[in-house]
Every structure is written in C-alpha cells, then in structure tokens.
Coordinates of C-alpha atoms in Angstrom, one line a residue:
X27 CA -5.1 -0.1 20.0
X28 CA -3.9 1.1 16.4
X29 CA -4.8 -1.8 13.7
X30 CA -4.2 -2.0 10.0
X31 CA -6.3 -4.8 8.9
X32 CA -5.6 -5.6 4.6
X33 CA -8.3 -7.4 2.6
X34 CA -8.7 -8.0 -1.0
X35 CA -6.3 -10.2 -1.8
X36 CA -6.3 -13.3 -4.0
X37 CA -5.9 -15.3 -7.4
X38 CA -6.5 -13.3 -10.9
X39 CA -5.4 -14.6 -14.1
X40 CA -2.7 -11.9 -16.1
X41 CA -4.4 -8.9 -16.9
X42 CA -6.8 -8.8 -14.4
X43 CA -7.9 -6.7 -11.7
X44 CA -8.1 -6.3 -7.9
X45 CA -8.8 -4.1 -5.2
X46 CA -7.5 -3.7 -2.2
X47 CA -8.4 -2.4 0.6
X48 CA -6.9 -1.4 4.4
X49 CA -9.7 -0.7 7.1
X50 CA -8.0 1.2 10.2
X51 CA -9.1 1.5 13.5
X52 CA -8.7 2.7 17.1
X53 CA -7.1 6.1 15.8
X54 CA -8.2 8.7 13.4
X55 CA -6.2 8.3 10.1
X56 CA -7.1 11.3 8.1
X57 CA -4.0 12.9 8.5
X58 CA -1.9 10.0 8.1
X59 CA 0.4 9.5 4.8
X60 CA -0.9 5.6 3.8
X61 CA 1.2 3.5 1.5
X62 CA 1.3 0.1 -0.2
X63 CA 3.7 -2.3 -0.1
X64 CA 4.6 -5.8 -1.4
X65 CA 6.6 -8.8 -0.8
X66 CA 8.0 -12.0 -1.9
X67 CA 9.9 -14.7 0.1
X68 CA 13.6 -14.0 0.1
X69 CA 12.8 -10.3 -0.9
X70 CA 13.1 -6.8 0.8
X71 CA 9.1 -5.4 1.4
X72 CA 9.2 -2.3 -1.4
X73 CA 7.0 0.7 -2.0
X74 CA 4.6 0.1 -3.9
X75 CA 2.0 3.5 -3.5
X76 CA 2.1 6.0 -1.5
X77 CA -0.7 9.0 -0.6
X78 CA 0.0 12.1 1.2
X79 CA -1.1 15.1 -0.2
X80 CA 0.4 13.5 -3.3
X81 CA 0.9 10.6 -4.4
X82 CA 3.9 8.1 -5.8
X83 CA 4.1 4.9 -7.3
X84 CA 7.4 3.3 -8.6
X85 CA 8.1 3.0 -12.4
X86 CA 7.0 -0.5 -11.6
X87 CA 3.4 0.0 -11.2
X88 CA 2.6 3.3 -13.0
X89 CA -1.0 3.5 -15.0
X90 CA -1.6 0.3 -13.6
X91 CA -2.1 0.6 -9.9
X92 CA -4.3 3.2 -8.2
X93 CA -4.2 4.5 -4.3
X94 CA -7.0 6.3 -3.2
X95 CA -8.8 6.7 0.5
X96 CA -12.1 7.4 1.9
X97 CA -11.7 9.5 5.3
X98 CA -15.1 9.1 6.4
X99 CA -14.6 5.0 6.4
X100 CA -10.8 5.5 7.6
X101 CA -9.8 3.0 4.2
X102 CA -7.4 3.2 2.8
X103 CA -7.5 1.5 -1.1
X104 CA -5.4 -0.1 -4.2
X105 CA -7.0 -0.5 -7.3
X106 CA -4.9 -3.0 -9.1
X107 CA -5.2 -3.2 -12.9
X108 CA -3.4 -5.1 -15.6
X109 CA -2.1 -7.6 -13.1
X110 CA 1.4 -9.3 -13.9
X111 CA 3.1 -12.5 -12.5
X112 CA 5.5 -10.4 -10.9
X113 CA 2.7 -8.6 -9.1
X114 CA 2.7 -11.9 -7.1
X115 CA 3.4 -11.0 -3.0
X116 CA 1.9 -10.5 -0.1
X117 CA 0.3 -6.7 0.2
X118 CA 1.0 -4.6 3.4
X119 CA -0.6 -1.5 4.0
X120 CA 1.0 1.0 6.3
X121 CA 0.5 4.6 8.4
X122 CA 2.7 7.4 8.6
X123 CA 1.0 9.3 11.6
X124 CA 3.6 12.4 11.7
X125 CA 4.2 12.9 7.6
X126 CA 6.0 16.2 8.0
X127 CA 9.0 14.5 5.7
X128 CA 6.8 12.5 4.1
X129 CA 7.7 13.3 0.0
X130 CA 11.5 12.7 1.0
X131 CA 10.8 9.4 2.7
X132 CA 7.8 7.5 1.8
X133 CA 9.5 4.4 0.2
X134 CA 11.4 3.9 3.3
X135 CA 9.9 1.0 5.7
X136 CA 11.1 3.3 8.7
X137 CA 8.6 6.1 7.7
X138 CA 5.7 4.3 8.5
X139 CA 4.4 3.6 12.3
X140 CA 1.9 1.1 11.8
X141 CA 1.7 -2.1 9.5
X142 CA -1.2 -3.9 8.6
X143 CA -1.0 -8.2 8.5
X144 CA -0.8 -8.5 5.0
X145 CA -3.0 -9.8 2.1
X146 CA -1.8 -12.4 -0.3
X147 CA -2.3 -11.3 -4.2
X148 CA -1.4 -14.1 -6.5
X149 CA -1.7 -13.5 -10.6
X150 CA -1.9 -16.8 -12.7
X151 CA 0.2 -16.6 -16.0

C-alpha cells in the first residue's frame, strides 16, 4: 500500500519560515517526479513545486520556497521562507510514478498518481 504522509505544517507569523516534509512508503520513490501543492476553501489545489530532474515553482513562490528530497529516507521536502498570508492552505504532496512527460505536465492534478492527506500551513499577518 502506496502512502504519502505530509508533516510540517502550522502557524508562523509573516516572514517566517517552515519546512515541510512528505515521508513515502510501501513503494520505492526515487524515480518518481514529487510536487507541492496548496489549497484554500472554495479554491482549485495549484502547483506549487515541482522536482523531476528539474525543478519548477510558479512566479508565486520563486526565491522563497525550496523543494528538495532525500532518496535514501524516500522524503520528499519544502523549505518555506518569507511566509505570506496568502501562503495560507492546506499543503499536499504528490507522486508522479511514470514522469516520462513530466516538464510538459507537472502543474496538472492528473499527472500525479498518489496524494498525500495534506498538512495545514497557516501565516499570521
């Protein structure tokens, strides 16, 4: 069984920091594309990072967010700096298991194969 399991998340005042992080299990992940995403209530879930063999971020988060893994813990991470209000949502993490199209496609929800449970980030003004 193929879980995604978030962690990290909580409150920071504007212009702070978090990390988070994704822990995967029951597969090997090392070959997977891995990418962020967020939400709000009412809102579509949008890309947030992404990590191939590159690596995106929208103009949203540029120079302030950070995706990096570690293969030998399969985790997946997101180094949050600079923190916003608007940065406010709950944080999936995701798997793309078959990346062949993966630079086309990896804002799309439909790219990814398995979703995490989401960690709440909330920034204070």
């Amino acid at each position: 069984q193929v879980q995604l399991v978030e962690s990290g998340g909580g409150l920071v005042q504007a212009g702070g920091s978090l990390r988070l992080s994704c822990a995967a299990s029951g597969r090997t992940f090392s070959s997977a594309a891995m990418g962020w995403f967020r939400q709000t209530p009412g809102k579509e879930r949008e890309f947030v990072a992404g990590m191939s063999s590159n690596i995106y971020y929208p103009d949203s988060v540029k120079g302030r967010f950070t995706i990096s893994r570690d293969n030998a813990k399969n985790t997946v991470y997101l180094q949050m700096n600079s923190l916003k209000p608007e940065d406010t949502a709950v944080y999936y993490c995701a798997a793309d298991i078959d990346p062949i199209n993966y630079g086309r496609n990896y804002y799309r929800l439909t790219t990814y194969d398995y979703w995490g449970q989401g960690t709440q980030v909330t920034v204070s003004s």
